[in-house]
Tab-separated table of C-alpha atoms in Angstrom:
chain	number	residue	atom	x	y	z
A	1	UNK	CA	5.125	20.106	-35.678
A	2	UNK	CA	3.149	23.316	-36.243
A	3	UNK	CA	-0.893	22.808	-36.505
A	4	UNK	CA	-0.770	19.386	-35.088
A	5	UNK	CA	-4.171	19.050	-33.370
A	6	UNK	CA	-4.481	16.979	-30.258
A	7	UNK	CA	-7.561	15.147	-29.112
A	8	UNK	CA	-9.468	16.972	-26.458
A	9	UNK	CA	-11.982	14.495	-25.710
A	10	UNK	CA	-12.000	11.586	-23.223
A	11	UNK	CA	-12.795	8.161	-24.144
A	12	UNK	CA	-14.190	5.905	-21.230
A	13	UNK	CA	-14.763	2.185	-20.986
A	14	UNK	CA	-16.730	0.287	-18.254
A	15	UNK	CA	-15.810	-3.335	-17.824
A	16	UNK	CA	-17.927	-5.322	-15.348
A	17	UNK	CA	-19.724	-8.263	-14.380
A	18	UNK	CA	-23.187	-8.798	-15.784
A	19	UNK	CA	-25.984	-7.214	-13.531
A	20	UNK	CA	-23.677	-4.385	-12.517
A	21	UNK	CA	-25.857	-1.493	-14.014
A	22	UNK	CA	-23.724	-0.785	-17.002
A	23	UNK	CA	-26.270	0.055	-19.418
A	24	UNK	CA	-28.456	1.938	-17.050
A	25	UNK	CA	-25.296	4.256	-16.696
A	26	UNK	CA	-25.131	4.801	-20.423
A	27	UNK	CA	-28.659	5.372	-20.608
A	28	UNK	CA	-28.445	8.096	-17.769
A	29	UNK	CA	-25.529	9.780	-19.493
A	30	UNK	CA	-27.454	9.977	-22.771
A	31	UNK	CA	-30.490	11.504	-20.666
A	32	UNK	CA	-28.919	14.312	-19.335
A	33	UNK	CA	-25.898	15.098	-21.691
A	34	UNK	CA	-26.443	18.022	-24.390
A	35	UNK	CA	-25.608	16.025	-27.507
A	36	UNK	CA	-25.504	12.093	-27.004
A	37	UNK	CA	-26.204	9.137	-29.356
A	38	UNK	CA	-26.668	5.657	-27.616
A	39	UNK	CA	-25.964	2.399	-29.682
A	40	UNK	CA	-25.445	-1.191	-29.342
A	41	UNK	CA	-22.222	-2.604	-30.585
A	42	UNK	CA	-23.202	-5.901	-31.749
A	43	UNK	CA	-26.253	-4.225	-33.655
A	44	UNK	CA	-24.106	-1.680	-35.242
A	45	UNK	CA	-21.888	-1.757	-38.261
A	46	UNK	CA	-19.055	0.013	-39.280
A	47	UNK	CA	-21.147	2.140	-41.617
A	48	UNK	CA	-23.638	2.950	-38.694
A	49	UNK	CA	-21.181	3.796	-36.716
A	50	UNK	CA	-19.195	6.303	-38.861
A	51	UNK	CA	-20.710	7.253	-42.138
A	52	UNK	CA	-22.318	5.801	-45.386
A	53	UNK	CA	-22.433	6.509	-49.092
A	54	UNK	CA	-26.077	6.103	-50.538
A	55	UNK	CA	-27.810	7.128	-53.689
A	56	UNK	CA	-30.475	9.918	-53.141
A	57	UNK	CA	-33.965	8.502	-54.092
A	58	UNK	CA	-34.722	11.826	-55.831
A	59	UNK	CA	-31.351	13.262	-57.704
A	60	UNK	CA	-29.964	9.587	-57.737
A	61	UNK	CA	-26.604	10.897	-56.720
A	62	UNK	CA	-24.454	9.663	-54.125
A	63	UNK	CA	-24.739	11.397	-50.491
A	64	UNK	CA	-23.183	10.756	-46.992
A	65	UNK	CA	-25.340	9.676	-44.494
A	66	UNK	CA	-24.259	10.460	-40.829
A	67	UNK	CA	-23.443	7.591	-38.380
A	68	UNK	CA	-23.682	7.387	-34.625
A	69	UNK	CA	-20.199	9.120	-34.147
A	70	UNK	CA	-20.969	12.219	-36.852
A	71	UNK	CA	-24.490	12.706	-35.022
A	72	UNK	CA	-22.538	12.870	-31.275
A	73	UNK	CA	-20.130	15.596	-32.758
A	74	UNK	CA	-19.181	17.961	-29.737
A	75	UNK	CA	-21.393	15.539	-27.601
A	76	UNK	CA	-20.864	12.014	-26.114
A	77	UNK	CA	-21.380	8.601	-28.076
A	78	UNK	CA	-22.486	5.806	-25.943
A	79	UNK	CA	-21.600	2.405	-26.909
A	80	UNK	CA	-23.024	-0.783	-25.154
A	81	UNK	CA	-21.837	-4.198	-25.842
A	82	UNK	CA	-18.644	-2.798	-27.243
A	83	UNK	CA	-16.917	-6.474	-26.865
A	84	UNK	CA	-19.388	-8.061	-28.967
A	85	UNK	CA	-18.429	-6.025	-32.104
A	86	UNK	CA	-16.818	-7.305	-34.848
A	87	UNK	CA	-13.253	-6.762	-35.774
A	88	UNK	CA	-13.560	-5.051	-38.939
A	89	UNK	CA	-16.238	-2.722	-36.987
A	90	UNK	CA	-13.723	-1.942	-34.127
A	91	UNK	CA	-10.948	-0.990	-36.772
A	92	UNK	CA	-13.241	1.480	-38.392
A	93	UNK	CA	-13.621	3.599	-35.242
A	94	UNK	CA	-9.562	3.605	-34.498
A	95	UNK	CA	-9.591	6.859	-36.502
A	96	UNK	CA	-12.527	8.626	-34.953
A	97	UNK	CA	-11.256	7.730	-31.869
A	98	UNK	CA	-8.006	9.392	-32.007
A	99	UNK	CA	-7.638	11.920	-34.833
A	100	UNK	CA	-11.537	12.520	-34.387
A	101	UNK	CA	-12.137	12.437	-37.958
A	102	UNK	CA	-13.830	10.014	-40.196
A	103	UNK	CA	-12.432	9.792	-43.645
A	104	UNK	CA	-14.526	8.258	-46.831
A	105	UNK	CA	-13.413	7.290	-50.203
A	106	UNK	CA	-16.368	5.424	-51.676
A	107	UNK	CA	-18.407	5.680	-55.021
A	108	UNK	CA	-16.671	8.979	-56.182
A	109	UNK	CA	-17.010	10.588	-53.179
A	110	UNK	CA	-13.906	11.907	-50.915
A	111	UNK	CA	-14.677	13.342	-47.604
A	112	UNK	CA	-13.260	13.883	-44.263
A	113	UNK	CA	-15.653	14.683	-41.611
A	114	UNK	CA	-15.580	15.662	-38.004
A	115	UNK	CA	-16.014	13.068	-35.307
A	116	UNK	CA	-15.479	15.268	-32.209
A	117	UNK	CA	-16.906	13.046	-29.709
A	118	UNK	CA	-16.211	11.030	-26.678
A	119	UNK	CA	-16.818	7.630	-26.722
A	120	UNK	CA	-18.334	5.867	-23.514
A	121	UNK	CA	-18.346	2.192	-24.015
A	122	UNK	CA	-19.481	-0.988	-21.848
A	123	UNK	CA	-17.887	-4.097	-22.006
A	124	UNK	CA	-18.339	-7.697	-20.586
A	125	UNK	CA	-15.506	-9.835	-19.221
A	126	UNK	CA	-14.219	-13.148	-21.133
A	127	UNK	CA	-16.084	-15.666	-19.937
A	128	UNK	CA	-18.885	-13.375	-18.077
A	129	UNK	CA	-16.881	-12.536	-14.817
A	130	UNK	CA	-14.030	-10.869	-13.830
A	131	UNK	CA	-11.034	-13.096	-13.269
A	132	UNK	CA	-8.768	-11.248	-10.490
A	133	UNK	CA	-5.573	-13.328	-11.078
A	134	UNK	CA	-5.380	-12.232	-14.596
A	135	UNK	CA	-4.641	-8.848	-16.278
A	136	UNK	CA	-7.263	-6.341	-17.886
A	137	UNK	CA	-6.108	-7.224	-21.287
A	138	UNK	CA	-6.649	-11.069	-20.606
A	139	UNK	CA	-10.019	-9.886	-19.064
A	140	UNK	CA	-11.304	-7.951	-21.894
A	141	UNK	CA	-11.939	-9.290	-25.701
A	142	UNK	CA	-10.501	-5.947	-27.118
A	143	UNK	CA	-7.137	-5.668	-29.648
A	144	UNK	CA	-4.371	-3.567	-28.204
A	145	UNK	CA	-5.062	-0.500	-30.699
A	146	UNK	CA	-8.473	0.057	-29.045
A	147	UNK	CA	-7.393	-0.377	-25.620
A	148	UNK	CA	-4.567	2.307	-26.140
A	149	UNK	CA	-6.862	5.043	-27.452
A	150	UNK	CA	-9.299	4.742	-24.279
A	151	UNK	CA	-7.970	6.960	-21.788
A	152	UNK	CA	-9.647	5.234	-18.515
A	153	UNK	CA	-10.768	1.745	-17.593
A	154	UNK	CA	-13.509	1.526	-14.744
A	155	UNK	CA	-13.763	-2.280	-13.314
A	156	UNK	CA	-16.618	-3.164	-11.785
A	157	UNK	CA	-16.869	-6.320	-9.901
A	158	UNK	CA	-20.048	-7.700	-8.735
A	159	UNK	CA	-18.930	-9.007	-5.274
A	160	UNK	CA	-21.112	-10.740	-2.547
A	161	UNK	CA	-21.615	-8.011	0.559
A	162	UNK	CA	-24.584	-8.217	2.889
A	163	UNK	CA	-24.757	-4.395	3.187
A	164	UNK	CA	-24.842	-3.765	-0.343
A	165	UNK	CA	-26.894	-6.450	-1.230
A	166	UNK	CA	-29.499	-5.185	1.118
A	167	UNK	CA	-29.312	-1.688	0.038
A	168	UNK	CA	-29.525	-2.643	-3.736
A	169	UNK	CA	-32.665	-5.030	-2.956
A	170	UNK	CA	-34.343	-2.138	-1.143
A	171	UNK	CA	-33.891	0.316	-3.869
A	172	UNK	CA	-35.220	-1.913	-6.545
A	173	UNK	CA	-38.116	-3.227	-4.424
A	174	UNK	CA	-39.048	0.586	-3.950
A	175	UNK	CA	-38.586	1.464	-7.589
A	176	UNK	CA	-41.137	-1.198	-8.212
A	177	UNK	CA	-43.784	-0.526	-5.666
A	178	UNK	CA	-43.509	3.577	-5.826
A	179	UNK	CA	-41.754	4.533	-8.324
A	180	UNK	CA	-42.529	8.405	-8.370
A	181	UNK	CA	-41.484	8.750	-4.134
A	182	UNK	CA	-38.293	6.525	-4.308
A	183	UNK	CA	-36.435	8.838	-6.978
A	184	UNK	CA	-34.564	11.203	-5.050
A	185	UNK	CA	-32.032	13.528	-6.796
A	186	UNK	CA	-29.771	16.168	-5.283
A	187	UNK	CA	-29.753	17.952	-8.486
A	188	UNK	CA	-32.125	18.284	-11.531
A	189	UNK	CA	-31.411	17.533	-14.760
A	190	UNK	CA	-31.661	21.056	-15.804
A	191	UNK	CA	-29.141	21.867	-13.096
A	192	UNK	CA	-26.658	19.259	-14.412
A	193	UNK	CA	-26.993	20.640	-17.898
A	194	UNK	CA	-26.418	24.178	-16.795
A	195	UNK	CA	-23.210	23.191	-14.845
A	196	UNK	CA	-21.823	21.337	-17.681
A	197	UNK	CA	-22.250	24.178	-20.323
A	198	UNK	CA	-20.934	26.539	-17.869
A	199	UNK	CA	-17.729	24.092	-16.836
A	200	UNK	CA	-17.080	23.802	-20.624
A	201	UNK	CA	-16.301	27.531	-21.146
A	202	UNK	CA	-13.244	27.297	-19.270
A	203	UNK	CA	-9.815	27.039	-21.323
A	204	UNK	CA	-7.531	26.183	-18.417
A	205	UNK	CA	-3.852	26.635	-18.945
A	206	UNK	CA	-1.219	24.401	-17.700
A	207	UNK	CA	1.223	26.234	-15.065
A	208	UNK	CA	4.959	25.686	-15.185
A	209	UNK	CA	4.664	23.506	-11.919
A	210	UNK	CA	2.142	21.270	-13.102
A	211	UNK	CA	4.028	20.819	-16.528
A	212	UNK	CA	7.138	19.608	-14.413
A	213	UNK	CA	4.557	17.445	-12.399
A	214	UNK	CA	3.103	15.808	-15.259
A	215	UNK	CA	6.616	15.033	-16.665
A	216	UNK	CA	7.850	13.528	-13.488
A	217	UNK	CA	4.647	11.233	-13.163
A	218	UNK	CA	5.197	10.103	-16.757
A	219	UNK	CA	8.673	9.169	-15.990
A	220	UNK	CA	7.604	7.155	-13.054
A	221	UNK	CA	4.781	5.201	-15.044
A	222	UNK	CA	7.349	4.484	-17.836
A	223	UNK	CA	10.010	3.179	-15.599
A	224	UNK	CA	7.541	0.817	-13.471
A	225	UNK	CA	6.492	-0.405	-16.784
A	226	UNK	CA	10.102	-1.067	-18.104
A	227	UNK	CA	11.276	-2.954	-14.608
A	228	UNK	CA	8.011	-5.339	-14.908
A	229	UNK	CA	7.836	-4.868	-11.241
A	230	UNK	CA	3.754	-4.240	-11.888
A	231	UNK	CA	1.731	-6.016	-14.972
A	232	UNK	CA	-0.010	-3.405	-16.491
A	233	UNK	CA	-3.145	-3.787	-18.944
A	234	UNK	CA	-0.828	-2.218	-21.892
A	235	UNK	CA	2.844	-0.629	-22.516
A	236	UNK	CA	2.833	3.011	-21.346
A	237	UNK	CA	3.091	5.270	-24.269
A	238	UNK	CA	2.675	8.904	-25.213
A	239	UNK	CA	-0.702	8.319	-25.572
A	240	UNK	CA	-0.846	7.902	-21.894
A	241	UNK	CA	0.836	11.136	-21.345
A	242	UNK	CA	-1.896	12.727	-23.357
A	243	UNK	CA	-4.410	11.254	-21.347
A	244	UNK	CA	-2.762	12.664	-18.210
A	245	UNK	CA	-2.923	16.513	-19.640
A	246	UNK	CA	-6.208	15.730	-20.754
A	247	UNK	CA	-7.740	14.550	-17.442
A	248	UNK	CA	-5.666	17.398	-15.698
A	249	UNK	CA	-7.421	19.896	-17.774
A	250	UNK	CA	-10.778	18.350	-17.328
A	251	UNK	CA	-10.337	18.344	-13.666
A	252	UNK	CA	-9.574	22.034	-13.556
A	253	UNK	CA	-12.753	22.607	-15.602
A	254	UNK	CA	-14.699	20.681	-12.964
A	255	UNK	CA	-13.609	22.943	-10.688
A	256	UNK	CA	-14.100	26.052	-12.756
A	257	UNK	CA	-10.225	27.111	-12.601
A	258	UNK	CA	-8.529	28.986	-15.410
A	259	UNK	CA	-5.179	27.151	-14.424
A	260	UNK	CA	-4.482	23.539	-14.040
A	261	UNK	CA	-2.939	23.029	-10.479
A	262	UNK	CA	-0.603	20.363	-9.307
A	263	UNK	CA	-3.862	18.828	-7.221
A	264	UNK	CA	-5.520	18.380	-10.634
A	265	UNK	CA	-2.521	16.673	-11.917
A	266	UNK	CA	-2.059	14.259	-8.888
A	267	UNK	CA	-5.994	13.390	-9.296
A	268	UNK	CA	-5.619	12.832	-13.086
A	269	UNK	CA	-2.415	10.535	-12.243
A	270	UNK	CA	-4.462	8.858	-9.340
A	271	UNK	CA	-7.364	7.683	-12.137
A	272	UNK	CA	-4.849	6.560	-14.837
A	273	UNK	CA	-2.867	4.581	-12.438
A	274	UNK	CA	-5.901	2.811	-11.187
A	275	UNK	CA	-7.012	2.319	-14.829
A	276	UNK	CA	-3.825	0.617	-16.281
A	277	UNK	CA	-2.930	-1.470	-13.440
A	278	UNK	CA	-4.957	-4.652	-12.953
A	279	UNK	CA	-7.193	-5.361	-10.016
A	280	UNK	CA	-5.318	-6.704	-6.967
A	281	UNK	CA	-5.066	-9.993	-6.501
A	282	UNK	CA	-5.252	-11.720	-2.876
A	283	UNK	CA	-2.030	-13.029	-1.449
A	284	UNK	CA	-1.383	-16.751	-1.870
A	285	UNK	CA	-1.292	-18.834	1.163
A	286	UNK	CA	0.991	-21.611	1.012
A	287	UNK	CA	0.054	-23.296	4.122
A	288	UNK	CA	-3.644	-23.887	3.482
A	289	UNK	CA	-2.983	-26.599	0.918
A	290	UNK	CA	-1.159	-28.556	3.443
A	291	UNK	CA	-3.366	-28.122	6.158
A	292	UNK	CA	-5.392	-31.408	5.420
A	293	UNK	CA	-3.065	-33.824	4.694
A	294	UNK	CA	-1.028	-33.061	7.821
A	295	UNK	CA	-3.844	-33.397	10.078
A	296	UNK	CA	-4.754	-36.660	8.545
A	297	UNK	CA	-1.094	-38.050	8.897
A	298	UNK	CA	-0.918	-36.788	12.690
A	299	UNK	CA	-4.510	-38.310	13.310
A	300	UNK	CA	-3.165	-41.675	11.580
A	301	UNK	CA	0.122	-41.413	13.761
A	302	UNK	CA	-1.652	-40.621	17.317
A	303	UNK	CA	-3.949	-43.460	16.289
A	304	UNK	CA	-1.035	-45.606	15.834
A	305	UNK	CA	0.387	-44.701	19.249
A	306	UNK	CA	-3.046	-45.055	21.110
A	307	UNK	CA	-2.766	-48.653	19.570
A	308	UNK	CA	0.594	-49.624	21.758
A	309	UNK	CA	3.280	-47.899	19.660
A	310	UNK	CA	3.658	-44.665	21.656
A	311	UNK	CA	7.319	-44.705	21.413
A	312	UNK	CA	7.431	-44.140	17.669
A	313	UNK	CA	4.713	-41.289	17.622
A	314	UNK	CA	6.770	-38.551	18.485
A	315	UNK	CA	9.450	-39.408	16.124
A	316	UNK	CA	6.902	-39.884	13.324
A	317	UNK	CA	5.135	-36.794	13.847
A	318	UNK	CA	8.200	-34.623	14.783
A	319	UNK	CA	9.912	-35.941	11.357
A	320	UNK	CA	7.023	-34.655	9.495
A	321	UNK	CA	7.105	-31.460	11.372
A	322	UNK	CA	10.594	-30.989	10.728
A	323	UNK	CA	10.168	-31.239	7.015
A	324	UNK	CA	7.343	-28.918	7.032
A	325	UNK	CA	7.571	-26.263	9.839
A	326	UNK	CA	11.372	-26.422	10.392
A	327	UNK	CA	11.645	-27.774	14.016
A	328	UNK	CA	11.170	-31.103	15.592
A	329	UNK	CA	7.949	-30.737	17.571
A	330	UNK	CA	4.435	-32.474	17.475
A	331	UNK	CA	3.322	-31.723	13.873
A	332	UNK	CA	-0.440	-30.566	15.142
A	333	UNK	CA	0.791	-28.329	17.905
A	334	UNK	CA	3.693	-26.945	15.489
A	335	UNK	CA	1.132	-26.161	12.657
A	336	UNK	CA	-1.289	-24.832	15.114
A	337	UNK	CA	1.252	-22.466	16.468
A	338	UNK	CA	2.889	-21.102	13.304
A	339	UNK	CA	1.457	-18.342	11.535
A	340	UNK	CA	0.238	-19.000	8.105
A	341	UNK	CA	2.926	-18.564	5.232
A	342	UNK	CA	2.010	-16.083	2.949
A	343	UNK	CA	3.480	-14.473	-0.680
A	344	UNK	CA	2.004	-11.878	-2.674
A	345	UNK	CA	0.509	-12.868	-6.080
A	346	UNK	CA	3.289	-10.922	-7.876
A	347	UNK	CA	6.352	-12.749	-5.873
A	348	UNK	CA	4.460	-16.157	-6.373
A	349	UNK	CA	4.285	-15.491	-9.909
A	350	UNK	CA	8.030	-14.288	-10.344
A	351	UNK	CA	9.133	-17.414	-8.672
A	352	UNK	CA	6.894	-19.666	-10.532
A	353	UNK	CA	7.941	-18.128	-13.876
A	354	UNK	CA	11.573	-18.353	-12.903
A	355	UNK	CA	11.202	-22.153	-11.961
A	356	UNK	CA	9.319	-22.836	-15.315
A	357	UNK	CA	12.161	-21.161	-17.152
A	358	UNK	CA	14.807	-23.126	-15.545
A	359	UNK	CA	13.150	-26.389	-16.085
A	360	UNK	CA	12.449	-26.060	-19.626
A	361	UNK	CA	16.123	-24.862	-20.382
A	362	UNK	CA	17.319	-28.045	-18.376
A	363	UNK	CA	14.779	-30.198	-20.488
A	364	UNK	CA	16.532	-28.651	-23.696
A	365	UNK	CA	20.065	-29.300	-22.565
A	366	UNK	CA	19.028	-32.767	-20.896
A	367	UNK	CA	20.770	-32.091	-17.756
A	368	UNK	CA	18.993	-34.682	-15.352
A	369	UNK	CA	20.453	-33.374	-12.046
A	370	UNK	CA	18.632	-30.145	-12.391
A	371	UNK	CA	15.602	-31.808	-13.246
A	372	UNK	CA	15.487	-33.442	-9.655
A	373	UNK	CA	13.377	-31.898	-7.043
A	374	UNK	CA	16.574	-31.467	-4.654
A	375	UNK	CA	18.421	-29.793	-7.767
A	376	UNK	CA	15.860	-27.198	-8.407
A	377	UNK	CA	15.884	-26.248	-4.657
A	378	UNK	CA	19.531	-25.869	-4.760
A	379	UNK	CA	19.734	-24.050	-8.185
A	380	UNK	CA	17.177	-21.428	-6.451
A	381	UNK	CA	18.799	-20.959	-3.210
A	382	UNK	CA	22.041	-20.274	-5.176
A	383	UNK	CA	20.437	-17.729	-7.421
A	384	UNK	CA	19.006	-15.412	-4.499
A	385	UNK	CA	22.340	-16.221	-2.249
A	386	UNK	CA	23.053	-12.447	-2.466
A	387	UNK	CA	19.782	-11.700	-0.618
A	388	UNK	CA	20.471	-14.473	2.307
A	389	UNK	CA	22.166	-12.847	5.164
A	390	UNK	CA	21.723	-15.615	7.990
A	391	UNK	CA	21.110	-19.210	8.642
A	392	UNK	CA	17.480	-18.826	9.489
A	393	UNK	CA	16.634	-16.741	6.284
A	394	UNK	CA	18.308	-19.672	4.393
A	395	UNK	CA	16.006	-22.035	5.872
A	396	UNK	CA	13.006	-19.792	5.564
A	397	UNK	CA	13.478	-19.185	1.570
A	398	UNK	CA	13.984	-23.211	1.509
A	399	UNK	CA	10.704	-23.358	2.924
A	400	UNK	CA	9.112	-21.132	0.763
A	401	UNK	CA	10.560	-22.691	-2.667
A	402	UNK	CA	9.586	-26.031	-1.172
A	403	UNK	CA	5.595	-25.033	-0.829
A	404	UNK	CA	5.834	-22.929	-4.175
A	405	UNK	CA	6.812	-26.385	-5.725
A	406	UNK	CA	4.280	-28.341	-3.845
A	407	UNK	CA	1.855	-25.898	-5.214
A	408	UNK	CA	2.768	-25.916	-8.705
A	409	UNK	CA	2.734	-29.832	-8.595
A	410	UNK	CA	-0.605	-30.335	-6.518
A	411	UNK	CA	-2.815	-27.304	-7.225
A	412	UNK	CA	-1.739	-25.402	-10.292
A	413	UNK	CA	-0.736	-28.569	-11.937
A	414	UNK	CA	1.780	-26.590	-14.272
A	415	UNK	CA	4.517	-29.096	-13.030
A	416	UNK	CA	4.589	-32.667	-13.021
A	417	UNK	CA	6.490	-35.201	-10.768
A	418	UNK	CA	7.844	-38.240	-12.238
A	419	UNK	CA	9.673	-41.409	-10.576
A	420	UNK	CA	11.578	-44.101	-12.122
A	421	UNK	CA	8.181	-46.165	-12.477
A	422	UNK	CA	6.655	-43.256	-14.184
A	423	UNK	CA	3.960	-40.658	-12.893
A	424	UNK	CA	4.310	-40.229	-9.251
A	425	UNK	CA	0.983	-41.465	-7.599
A	426	UNK	CA	0.124	-43.531	-10.553
A	427	UNK	CA	0.920	-46.827	-8.542
A	428	UNK	CA	1.005	-48.045	-5.130
A	429	UNK	CA	4.839	-48.577	-5.350
A	430	UNK	CA	5.518	-45.267	-6.264
A	431	UNK	CA	3.303	-43.895	-3.662
A	432	UNK	CA	5.217	-45.766	-1.017
A	433	UNK	CA	8.693	-44.593	-1.811
A	434	UNK	CA	8.388	-41.555	0.230
A	435	UNK	CA	12.404	-40.910	0.457
A	436	UNK	CA	12.548	-40.717	-3.382
A	437	UNK	CA	13.556	-37.423	-4.936
A	438	UNK	CA	11.295	-36.841	-7.835
A	439	UNK	CA	12.236	-35.636	-11.381
A	440	UNK	CA	9.778	-32.202	-11.940
A	441	UNK	CA	8.962	-31.272	-15.901
A	442	UNK	CA	6.645	-28.733	-16.839
A	443	UNK	CA	3.365	-29.611	-17.967
A	444	UNK	CA	3.584	-29.518	-22.012
A	445	UNK	CA	-0.107	-27.653	-22.220
A	446	UNK	CA	1.221	-24.672	-19.623
A	447	UNK	CA	1.741	-21.554	-21.452
A	448	UNK	CA	4.181	-18.880	-19.811
A	449	UNK	CA	2.277	-15.519	-19.155
A	450	UNK	CA	3.681	-12.283	-19.760
């Protein structure tokens, strides 16, 4: 459409654990930015952020009082504690974040005001600490429309690191002891302001090569989002395409170039890709949960052999090892020699969701054969039979699904084991029935994640 205006300013949100200097960063941006306004989300209302209609004391007529977004026109609006804002106040800045205007219809006053500002917001994760096993959307108390209006999300995780902690502690102590000497700046505030003013004079044009590269990267993001291989913070939409264009142009401005080159698009895609994909979760170790029970059983078996039943020890320990390690060697030496079995978190989540969906469907159909542990293992192996090429791979896949089910039952508590006498482990008789094939049901309190 003709005369369609696109947003040119970039909105950035910083999500981080407490004491990661988010507020200090916002204060520094307000300090060197030519036109910036700092406000706190909890202490700001919708009218204070956008605009308010009040009666003038002298003329007694209604006038418009500018809010933080209007005062920061052609500048930066720094909003701290963004997640603490009320929902109605967040809705008020939807228009300002995308259309960069503020519309007012109140007390006979109808006006559309400019709010061409970049928003730099800081928010804390839900529960105070960022949970790496969850997506960004689950960690932040923000609505989907607000999240889609931010071009970039930066995640600050407060990890324990001896070198980093020492450097931060020395820096803070130096600031308290000799504040004038400890502040070392490569560039003065005036030099930074001059650089920003000079860089903003450039109006870079996108070259044909860069256009094709942007389209290819956007298609790549859309296909990956649709395939469900990676778990994004939100759906990839045209807003992310516009974000990539804005970031590419801003990278060209930073390098003082008149043309957007593919290297600028590549850096913009890297920033956007790191922003929309959740923090990488560690691999799931399927062996470490069973180490302690194995060691206890092996120690008990060895003690039993020392007391005079040497002939029964290898069979007992070897039988346990055969169930876990896949060969009839001594349980202690087998577990020590074999490397730990690991699954990526994405693969573990995929298998667990598959198991949960199958069990719930079996519960609805009242199919008791597939509710048993052996029936579930056989069903899973039949589902992935196209991926199995050899007997060794079949044994490996069977071992993986057995360990996944063990973890889902005993550590994640997503599945519940049932025996003929009730909950498994509730009575001594049930515990003694080691050869029994238990029924598996899904914990009724468990909700399947997207």
